[in-house]
XYZ file of C-alpha atoms in Angstrom:
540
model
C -39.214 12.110 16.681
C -37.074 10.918 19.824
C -34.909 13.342 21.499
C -31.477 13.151 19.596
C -29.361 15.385 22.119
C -29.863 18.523 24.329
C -28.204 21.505 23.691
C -24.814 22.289 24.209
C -23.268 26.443 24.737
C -23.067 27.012 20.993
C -21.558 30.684 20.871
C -18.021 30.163 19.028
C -16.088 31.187 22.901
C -18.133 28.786 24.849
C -16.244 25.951 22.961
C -12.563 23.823 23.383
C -10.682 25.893 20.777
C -12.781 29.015 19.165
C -13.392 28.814 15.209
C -11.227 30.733 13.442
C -12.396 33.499 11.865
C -11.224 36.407 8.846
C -9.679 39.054 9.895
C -12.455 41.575 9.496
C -15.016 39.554 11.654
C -12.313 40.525 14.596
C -12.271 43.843 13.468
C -16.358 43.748 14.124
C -15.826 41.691 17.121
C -13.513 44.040 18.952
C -16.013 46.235 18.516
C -18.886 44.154 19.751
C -17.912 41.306 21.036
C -19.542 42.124 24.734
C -22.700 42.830 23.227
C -22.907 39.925 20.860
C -21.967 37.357 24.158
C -24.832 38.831 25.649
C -26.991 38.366 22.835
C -25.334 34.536 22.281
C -26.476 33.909 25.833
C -29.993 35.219 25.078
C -30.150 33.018 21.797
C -29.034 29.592 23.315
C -31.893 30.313 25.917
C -34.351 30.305 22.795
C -33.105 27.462 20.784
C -33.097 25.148 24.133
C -37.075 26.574 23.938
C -37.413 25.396 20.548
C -36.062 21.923 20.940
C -37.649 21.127 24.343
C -40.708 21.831 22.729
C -40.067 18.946 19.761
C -38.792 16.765 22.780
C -35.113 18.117 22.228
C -34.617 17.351 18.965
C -33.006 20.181 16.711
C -35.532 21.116 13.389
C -35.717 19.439 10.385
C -33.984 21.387 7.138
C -35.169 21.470 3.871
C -32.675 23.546 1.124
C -33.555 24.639 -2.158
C -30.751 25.994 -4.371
C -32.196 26.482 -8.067
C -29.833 27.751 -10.661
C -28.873 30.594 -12.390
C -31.876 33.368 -11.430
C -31.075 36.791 -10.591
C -32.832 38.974 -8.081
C -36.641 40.052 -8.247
C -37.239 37.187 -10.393
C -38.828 35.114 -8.195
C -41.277 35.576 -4.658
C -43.040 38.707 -5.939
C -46.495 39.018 -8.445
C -44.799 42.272 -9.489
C -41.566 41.233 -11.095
C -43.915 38.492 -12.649
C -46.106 40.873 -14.310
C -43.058 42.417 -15.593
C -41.446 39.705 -16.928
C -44.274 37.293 -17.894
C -43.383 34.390 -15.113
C -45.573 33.085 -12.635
C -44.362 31.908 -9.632
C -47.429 31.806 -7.162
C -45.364 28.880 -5.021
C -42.460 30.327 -4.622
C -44.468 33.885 -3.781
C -46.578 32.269 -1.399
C -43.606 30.449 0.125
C -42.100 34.167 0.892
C -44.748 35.648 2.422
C -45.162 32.655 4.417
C -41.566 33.349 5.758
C -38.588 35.636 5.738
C -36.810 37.289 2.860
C -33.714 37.808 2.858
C -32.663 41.198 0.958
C -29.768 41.025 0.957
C -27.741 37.747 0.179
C -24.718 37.784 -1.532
C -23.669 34.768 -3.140
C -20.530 33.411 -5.627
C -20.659 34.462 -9.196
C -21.081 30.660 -10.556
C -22.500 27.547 -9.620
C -19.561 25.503 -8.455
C -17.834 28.558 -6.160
C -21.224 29.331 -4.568
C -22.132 25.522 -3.717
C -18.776 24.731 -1.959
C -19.280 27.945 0.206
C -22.286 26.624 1.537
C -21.179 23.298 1.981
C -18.047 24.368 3.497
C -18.713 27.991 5.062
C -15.473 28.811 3.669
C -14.543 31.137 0.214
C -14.487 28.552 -2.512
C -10.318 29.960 -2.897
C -9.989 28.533 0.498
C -10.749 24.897 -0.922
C -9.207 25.090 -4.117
C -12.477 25.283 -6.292
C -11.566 28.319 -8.670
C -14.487 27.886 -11.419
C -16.907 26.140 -12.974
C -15.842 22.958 -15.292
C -17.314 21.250 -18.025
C -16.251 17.732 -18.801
C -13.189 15.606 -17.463
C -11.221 17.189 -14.982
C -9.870 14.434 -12.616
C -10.655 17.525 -9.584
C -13.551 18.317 -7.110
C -13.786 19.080 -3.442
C -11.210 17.254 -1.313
C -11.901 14.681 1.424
C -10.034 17.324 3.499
C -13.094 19.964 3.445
C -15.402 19.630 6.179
C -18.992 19.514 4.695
C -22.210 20.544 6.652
C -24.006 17.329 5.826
C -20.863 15.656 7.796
C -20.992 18.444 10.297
C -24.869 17.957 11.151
C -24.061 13.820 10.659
C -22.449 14.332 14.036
C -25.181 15.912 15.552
C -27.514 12.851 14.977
C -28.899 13.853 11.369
C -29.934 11.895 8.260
C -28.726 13.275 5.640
C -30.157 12.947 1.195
C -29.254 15.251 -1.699
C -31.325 15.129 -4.833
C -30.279 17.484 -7.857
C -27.459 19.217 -9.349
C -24.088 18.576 -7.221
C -20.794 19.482 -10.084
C -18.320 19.622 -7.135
C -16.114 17.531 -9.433
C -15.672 13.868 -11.588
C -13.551 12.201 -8.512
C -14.685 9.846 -6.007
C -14.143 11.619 -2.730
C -16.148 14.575 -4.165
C -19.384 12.665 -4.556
C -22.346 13.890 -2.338
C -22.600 10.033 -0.744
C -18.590 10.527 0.419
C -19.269 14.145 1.106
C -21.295 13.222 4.496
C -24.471 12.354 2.154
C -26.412 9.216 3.609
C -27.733 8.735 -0.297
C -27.772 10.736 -3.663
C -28.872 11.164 -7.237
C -27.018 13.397 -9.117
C -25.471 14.144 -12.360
C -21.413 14.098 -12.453
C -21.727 17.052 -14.313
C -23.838 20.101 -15.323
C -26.174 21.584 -17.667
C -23.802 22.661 -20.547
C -23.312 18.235 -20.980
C -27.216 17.553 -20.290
C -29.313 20.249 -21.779
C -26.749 22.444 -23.970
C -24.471 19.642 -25.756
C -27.553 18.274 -27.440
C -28.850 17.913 -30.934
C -31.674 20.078 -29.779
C -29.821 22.738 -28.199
C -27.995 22.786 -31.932
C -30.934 23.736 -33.622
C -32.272 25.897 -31.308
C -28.642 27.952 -32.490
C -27.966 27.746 -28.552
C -24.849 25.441 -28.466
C -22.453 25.935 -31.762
C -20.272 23.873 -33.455
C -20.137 20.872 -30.413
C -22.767 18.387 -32.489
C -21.453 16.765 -35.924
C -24.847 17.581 -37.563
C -24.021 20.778 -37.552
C -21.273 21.135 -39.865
C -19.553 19.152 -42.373
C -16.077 17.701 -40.549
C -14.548 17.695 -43.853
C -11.378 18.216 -42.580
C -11.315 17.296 -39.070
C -8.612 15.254 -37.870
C -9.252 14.791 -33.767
C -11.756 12.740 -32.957
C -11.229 13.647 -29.325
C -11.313 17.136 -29.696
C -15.383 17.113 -28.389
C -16.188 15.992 -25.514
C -17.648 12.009 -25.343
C -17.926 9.358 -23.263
C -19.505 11.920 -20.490
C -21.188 10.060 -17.474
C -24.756 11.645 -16.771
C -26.567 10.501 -13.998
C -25.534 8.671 -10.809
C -27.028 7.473 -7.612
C -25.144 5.308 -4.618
C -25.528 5.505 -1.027
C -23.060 6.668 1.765
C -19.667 3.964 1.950
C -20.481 2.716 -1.780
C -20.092 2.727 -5.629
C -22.379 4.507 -7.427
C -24.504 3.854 -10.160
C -25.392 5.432 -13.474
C -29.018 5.616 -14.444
C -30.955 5.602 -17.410
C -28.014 5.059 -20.018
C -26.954 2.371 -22.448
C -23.388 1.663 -23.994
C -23.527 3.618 -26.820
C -26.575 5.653 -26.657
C -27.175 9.291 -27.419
C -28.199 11.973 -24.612
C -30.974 13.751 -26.001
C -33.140 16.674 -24.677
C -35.708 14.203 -24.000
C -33.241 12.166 -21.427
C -32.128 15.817 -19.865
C -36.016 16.185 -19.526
C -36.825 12.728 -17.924
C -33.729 13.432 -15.720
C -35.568 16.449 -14.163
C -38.775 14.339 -13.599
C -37.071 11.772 -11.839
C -35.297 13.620 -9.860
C -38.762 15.464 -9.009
C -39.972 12.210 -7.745
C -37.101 11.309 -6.042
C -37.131 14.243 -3.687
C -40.359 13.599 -2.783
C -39.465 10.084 -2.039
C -36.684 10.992 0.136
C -38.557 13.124 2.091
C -41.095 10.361 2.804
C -38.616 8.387 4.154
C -36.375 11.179 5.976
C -39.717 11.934 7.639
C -40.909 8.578 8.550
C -37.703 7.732 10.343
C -36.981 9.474 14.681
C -33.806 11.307 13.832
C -34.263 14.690 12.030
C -33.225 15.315 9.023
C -31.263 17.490 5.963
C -32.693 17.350 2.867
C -30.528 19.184 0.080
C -32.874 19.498 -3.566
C -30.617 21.408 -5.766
C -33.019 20.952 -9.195
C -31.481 21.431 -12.878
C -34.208 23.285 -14.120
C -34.737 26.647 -15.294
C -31.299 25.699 -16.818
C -32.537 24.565 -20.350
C -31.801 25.490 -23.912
C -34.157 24.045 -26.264
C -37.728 25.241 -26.621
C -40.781 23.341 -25.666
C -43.548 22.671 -28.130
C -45.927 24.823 -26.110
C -44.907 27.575 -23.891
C -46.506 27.361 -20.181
C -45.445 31.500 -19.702
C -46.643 34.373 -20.876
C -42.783 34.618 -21.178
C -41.527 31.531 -23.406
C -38.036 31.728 -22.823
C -36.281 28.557 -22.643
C -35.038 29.893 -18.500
C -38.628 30.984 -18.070
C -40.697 27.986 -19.127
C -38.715 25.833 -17.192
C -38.585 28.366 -14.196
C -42.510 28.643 -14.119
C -42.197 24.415 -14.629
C -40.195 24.365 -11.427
C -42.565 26.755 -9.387
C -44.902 24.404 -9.635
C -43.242 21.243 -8.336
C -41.853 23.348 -5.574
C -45.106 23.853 -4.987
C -45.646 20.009 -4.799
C -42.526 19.496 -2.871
C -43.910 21.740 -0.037
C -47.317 20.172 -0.231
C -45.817 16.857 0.612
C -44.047 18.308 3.739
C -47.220 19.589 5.532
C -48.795 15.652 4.492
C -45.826 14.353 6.677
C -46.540 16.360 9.371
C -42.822 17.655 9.574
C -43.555 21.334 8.558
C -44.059 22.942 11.772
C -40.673 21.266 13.096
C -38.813 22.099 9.335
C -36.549 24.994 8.208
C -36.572 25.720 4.567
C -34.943 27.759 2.673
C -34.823 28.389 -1.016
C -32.247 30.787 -3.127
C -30.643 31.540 -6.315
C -27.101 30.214 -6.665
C -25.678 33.584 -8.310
C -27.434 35.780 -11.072
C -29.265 34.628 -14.722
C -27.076 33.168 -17.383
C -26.460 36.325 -19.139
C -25.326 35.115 -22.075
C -28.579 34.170 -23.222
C -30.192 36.978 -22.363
C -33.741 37.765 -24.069
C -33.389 34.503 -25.671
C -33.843 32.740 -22.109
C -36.478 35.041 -20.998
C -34.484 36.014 -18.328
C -33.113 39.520 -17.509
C -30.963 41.412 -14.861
C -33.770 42.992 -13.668
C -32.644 45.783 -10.611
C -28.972 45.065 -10.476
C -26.466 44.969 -13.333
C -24.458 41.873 -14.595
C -25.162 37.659 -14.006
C -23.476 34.288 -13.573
C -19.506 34.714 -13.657
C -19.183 38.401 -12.747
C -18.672 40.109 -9.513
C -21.221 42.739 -9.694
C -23.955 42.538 -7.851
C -26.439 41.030 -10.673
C -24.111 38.148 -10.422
C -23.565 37.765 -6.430
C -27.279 38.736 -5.270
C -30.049 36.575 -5.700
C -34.006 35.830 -4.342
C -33.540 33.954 -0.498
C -36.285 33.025 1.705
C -36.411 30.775 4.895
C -39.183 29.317 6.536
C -39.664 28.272 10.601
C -43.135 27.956 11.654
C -43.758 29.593 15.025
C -40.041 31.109 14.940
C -39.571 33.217 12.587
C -41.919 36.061 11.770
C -44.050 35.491 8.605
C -43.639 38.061 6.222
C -40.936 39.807 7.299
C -37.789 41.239 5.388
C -34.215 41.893 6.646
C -31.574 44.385 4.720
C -28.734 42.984 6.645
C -25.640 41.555 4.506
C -26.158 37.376 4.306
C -23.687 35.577 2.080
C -24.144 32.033 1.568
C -21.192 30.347 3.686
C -23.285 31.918 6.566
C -25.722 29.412 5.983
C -23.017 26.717 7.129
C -22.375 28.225 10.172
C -25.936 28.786 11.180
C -27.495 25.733 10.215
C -24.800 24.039 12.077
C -25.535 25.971 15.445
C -29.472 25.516 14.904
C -28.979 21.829 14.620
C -26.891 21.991 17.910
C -23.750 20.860 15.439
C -21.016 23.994 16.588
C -18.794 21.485 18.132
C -18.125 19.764 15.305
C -17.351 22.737 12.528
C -13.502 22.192 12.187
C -10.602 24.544 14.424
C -8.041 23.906 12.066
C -8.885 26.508 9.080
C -10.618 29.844 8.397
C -14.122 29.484 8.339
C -15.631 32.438 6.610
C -19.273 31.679 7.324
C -20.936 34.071 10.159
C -23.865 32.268 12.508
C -26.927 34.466 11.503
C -29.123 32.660 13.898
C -29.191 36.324 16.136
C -30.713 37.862 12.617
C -32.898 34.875 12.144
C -34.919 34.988 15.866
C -34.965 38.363 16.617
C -34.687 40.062 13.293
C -33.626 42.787 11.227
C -30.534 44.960 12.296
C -28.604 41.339 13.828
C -26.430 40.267 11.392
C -23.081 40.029 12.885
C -21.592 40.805 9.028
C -21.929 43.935 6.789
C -19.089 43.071 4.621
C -18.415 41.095 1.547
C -15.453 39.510 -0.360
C -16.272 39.517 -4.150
C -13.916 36.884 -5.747
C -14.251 35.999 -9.627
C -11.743 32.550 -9.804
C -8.602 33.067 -7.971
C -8.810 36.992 -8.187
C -10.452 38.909 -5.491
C -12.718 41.770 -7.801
C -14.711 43.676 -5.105
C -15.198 44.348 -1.972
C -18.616 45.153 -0.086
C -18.885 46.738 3.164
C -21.986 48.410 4.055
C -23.437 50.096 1.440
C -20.448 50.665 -0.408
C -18.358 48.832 -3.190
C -15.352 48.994 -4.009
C -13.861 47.639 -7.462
C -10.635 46.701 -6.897
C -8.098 48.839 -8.634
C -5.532 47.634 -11.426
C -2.501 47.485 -10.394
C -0.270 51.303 -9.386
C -3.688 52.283 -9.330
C -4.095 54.111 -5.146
C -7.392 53.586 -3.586
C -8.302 56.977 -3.274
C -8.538 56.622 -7.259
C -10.459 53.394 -7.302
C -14.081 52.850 -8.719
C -16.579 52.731 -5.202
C -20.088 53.133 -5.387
C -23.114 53.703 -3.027
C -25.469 50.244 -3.978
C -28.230 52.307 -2.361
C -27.985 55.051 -4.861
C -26.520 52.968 -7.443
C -27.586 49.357 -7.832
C -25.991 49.051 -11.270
C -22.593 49.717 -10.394
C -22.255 52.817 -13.232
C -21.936 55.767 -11.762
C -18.528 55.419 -9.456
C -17.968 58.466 -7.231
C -14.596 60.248 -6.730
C -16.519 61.840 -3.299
C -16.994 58.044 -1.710
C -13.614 56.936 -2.764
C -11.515 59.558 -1.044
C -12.678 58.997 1.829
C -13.059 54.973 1.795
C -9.838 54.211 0.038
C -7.699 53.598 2.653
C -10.181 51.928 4.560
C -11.194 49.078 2.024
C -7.338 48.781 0.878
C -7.362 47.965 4.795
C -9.665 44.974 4.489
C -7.997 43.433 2.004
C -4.726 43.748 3.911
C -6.203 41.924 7.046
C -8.011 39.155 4.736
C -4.587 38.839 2.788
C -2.743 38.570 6.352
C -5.402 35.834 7.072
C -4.714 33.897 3.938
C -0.910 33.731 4.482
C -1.415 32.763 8.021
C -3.891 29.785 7.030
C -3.231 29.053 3.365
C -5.616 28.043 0.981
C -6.166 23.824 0.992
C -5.598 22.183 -2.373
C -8.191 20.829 -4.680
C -8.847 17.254 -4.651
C -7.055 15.591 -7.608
C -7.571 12.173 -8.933
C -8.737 9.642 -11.668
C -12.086 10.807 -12.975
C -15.210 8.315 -12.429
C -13.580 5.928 -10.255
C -16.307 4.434 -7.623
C -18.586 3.891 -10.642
C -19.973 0.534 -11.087
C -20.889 0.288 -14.204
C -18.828 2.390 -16.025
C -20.007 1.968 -19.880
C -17.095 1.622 -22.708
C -17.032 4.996 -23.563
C -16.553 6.556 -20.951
C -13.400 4.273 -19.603
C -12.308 5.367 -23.051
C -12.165 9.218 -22.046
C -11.015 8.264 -18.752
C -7.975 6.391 -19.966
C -7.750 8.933 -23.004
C -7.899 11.895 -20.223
C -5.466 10.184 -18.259
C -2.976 9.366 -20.989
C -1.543 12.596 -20.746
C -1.208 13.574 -17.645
């Protein structure tokens, strides 16, 4: 690869007009601010290092974002003893690198994707929680993404997978700072759950005809139809959907050929990312384990419906990684791979996935929903492995990416951006991250707060502090035993971080959620779904 650009100061002071941050990271940064210039200093010496040995071009990023697995399910033979799921890949893959312990993530899908793409709280954008079918919403033209942030700083740019940022046209991946895409406009409940299969696997209930008699059902619009599936465009265009007629049924089979292709796809992409001089970001945010209909013979020990298609995934990982070392891009590549938030807990037992150490899953702010697996990758950087404790949560990700690709200067002045750069934490290890505080929101409503090893539910209204549920994570990963002994004393001081987040939302306000027509920008829009659109839109 040719040199792209040599690095610029990257340490948030050392640019025209400093990021803005929350109000607790300038608590921290009172504190340490000296020390952590000193350390920025230290760090842009080693990056310059890095790229000056790949001719000054920043690394190569691979991200992995699978859906819906909670902590200790993955990157360990002992959890898959317990549980009956091999993941030898994804094992081997963590031992090769770093694992982070302690990543906190949003407690759905949609929430915890915008962070990343953003580094900012999903409330800050306007995405509030996970939808289903037509909304005429996703994530504005206004957000900054990282793909455009990195875009700037000379990269190509692909996403493959699972997007469901929303059903408008400035919220596709290819107008999001995407040079090309394949995606679905919406998520697994459409592809995998609203399905004839999933109906008689007793999964999804009462959404297919077949299931009941309709004797006296009068609104034929009352289920969702007309639902666009899968779509692929490129960066400035319309995009396309795949693989479906006017008229034609999604089945299990098509939610399982969608997964294959996609499969292929990012193993296309990556030939051609690395074949071409400038380096690259390549997002692969798969479908699978999501999946609600058995297969006719389990691959686990396990069987679950999560858990085949969990193991299934492992594998292709596996595959996916292969490929990299054949394109000789490894040793110049970050990747990462995480959980989104915790398992689907609805189907627990059923799914063959459990909550494992911490208590609760997708939706809830405890910590089975908001921690999940993470492990990153950098040949010859960071220390194979190895294992940090340090608080993570997944806007970080934005910032730090951003300053390893030598992108700072272009993460917008104008807003809060809640993501930390972790890159201290990533090159010289455990005991750097610059954050050991979380905020836990479920929607619009902030539900807990972390900070160190304690967390705090937030209290009901009239309810003080001193009298609200806190608990030591350390002592008591399941969030059950609250303790009147850490509350009295940490009351005050976590009804303090909310006040100086709160101060910091009514000094920058939270940006509105994009709102327009759904599936404009698509070609060839079949019959039925113009129908819904103009049915959806009737009404508004």
């Amino acid at each position: 690869m040719a040199a792209v650009c040599a690095l610029s100061a990257t340490s948030g002071t050392a640019q025209d007009g400093e990021i803005i941050r929350d109000g607790e990271y300038r608590y921290l940064e009172a504190q340490f601010g000296d020390e952590w210039a000193e350390q920025d200093t230290r760090i842009d010496g080693r990056l310059n290092e890095i790229w000056d040995a790949n001719v000054g071009t920043p690394p190569n990023i691979l991200y992995i974002l699978i859906d819906d697995v909670s902590f200790g399910q993955m990157g360990s033979r002992r959890p898959n003893y317990v549980t009956g799921i091999d993941t030898p890949n994804i094992n081997q893959f963590a031992q090769d690198g770093l694992s982070l312990m302690r990543m906190y993530t949003e407690p759905s899908c949609t929430p915890t994707r915008t962070a990343f793409l953003t580094g900012r709280h999903p409330i800050r954008a306007g995405v509030e929680e996970v939808k289903v079918a037509l909304v005429g919403e996703g994530l504005s033209a206004e957000e900054v993404t990282l793909p455009e942030v990195l875009k700037q700083a000379g990269y190509n740019t692909a996403h493959v997978g699972k997007w469901h940022q929303g059903d408008i046209e400035e919220a596709y991946p290819n107008n999001q700072g995407f040079d090309w895409a394949a995606f679905p406009l919406h998520q697994q409940v459409q592809l995998s759950l609203m399905t004839r299969e999933a109906k008689d696997a007793n999964n999804m209930l009462g959404y297919h005809l077949s299931g009941q008699s309709n004797q006296f059902g009068l609104d034929q619009r009352f289920r969702p139809y007309g639902l666009v599936t899968g779509v692929e465009g490129e960066a400035g265009g319309m995009v396309r959907e795949v693989d479906m007629e006017p008229g034609e049924e999604w089945t299990q089979a098509k939610y399982e050929e969608m997964n294959e292709r996609y499969q292929r796809q990012i193993l296309e992409q990556l030939d051609r990312l690395a074949g071409e001089e400038e380096p690259f970001f390549l997002q692969y945010w798969p479908l699978y384990p999501l999946n609600f209909a058995y297969p006719d013979q389990a691959i686990s020990r396990n069987g679950g419906f999560h858990a085949d298609k969990l193991q299934l995934l492992d594998e292709w990982i596996g595959d996916l990684l292969a490929r990299l070392e054949e394109t000789g891009e490894a040793d110049n590549a970050i990747v990462m791979l995480m959980a989104d938030n915790g398992l689907m807990y609805h189907y627990e037992g059923t799914s063959g996935l459990n909550q494992l150490i911490y208590r609760g899953g997708k939706t809830q702010h405890l910590e089975g929903g908001v921690r999940t697996d993470a492990f990153i990758r950098w040949p010859g950087v960071i220390e194979p492995d190895s294992a940090v404790g340090d608080i993570v949560h997944v806007s970080d990700l934005f910032t730090t990416f951003a300053r390893i690709g030598n992108a700072m200067d272009f993460i917008p002045k104008d807003r809060v951006i809640d993501g930390l750069d972790q890159t201290p934490l990533l090159l010289e290890g455990e005991g750097n991250s610059r954050r050991d505080y979380v905020y836990v929101y479920e929607g619009t409503v902030l539900r807990s707060v972390v900070k160190q090893e304690f967390k705090m539910h937030l209290p009901a209204p009239g309810v003080p502090g001193a009298a609200a549920p806190v608990y030591n994570i350390l002592r008591d990963p399941r969030e059950e035993h609250s303790q009147i002994g850490n509350a009295l004393w940490s009351g005050a001081s976590f009804q303090d971080m909310v006040k100086r987040h709160q101060k910091m939302i009514a000094k920058y306000p939270h940006l509105p959620l994009g709102k327009g027509v759904p599936y404009e920008g698509i070609e060839n829009l079949r019959p039925e779904s113009e129908l819904a659109r103009e049915v959806f839109s009737s009404w508004q």
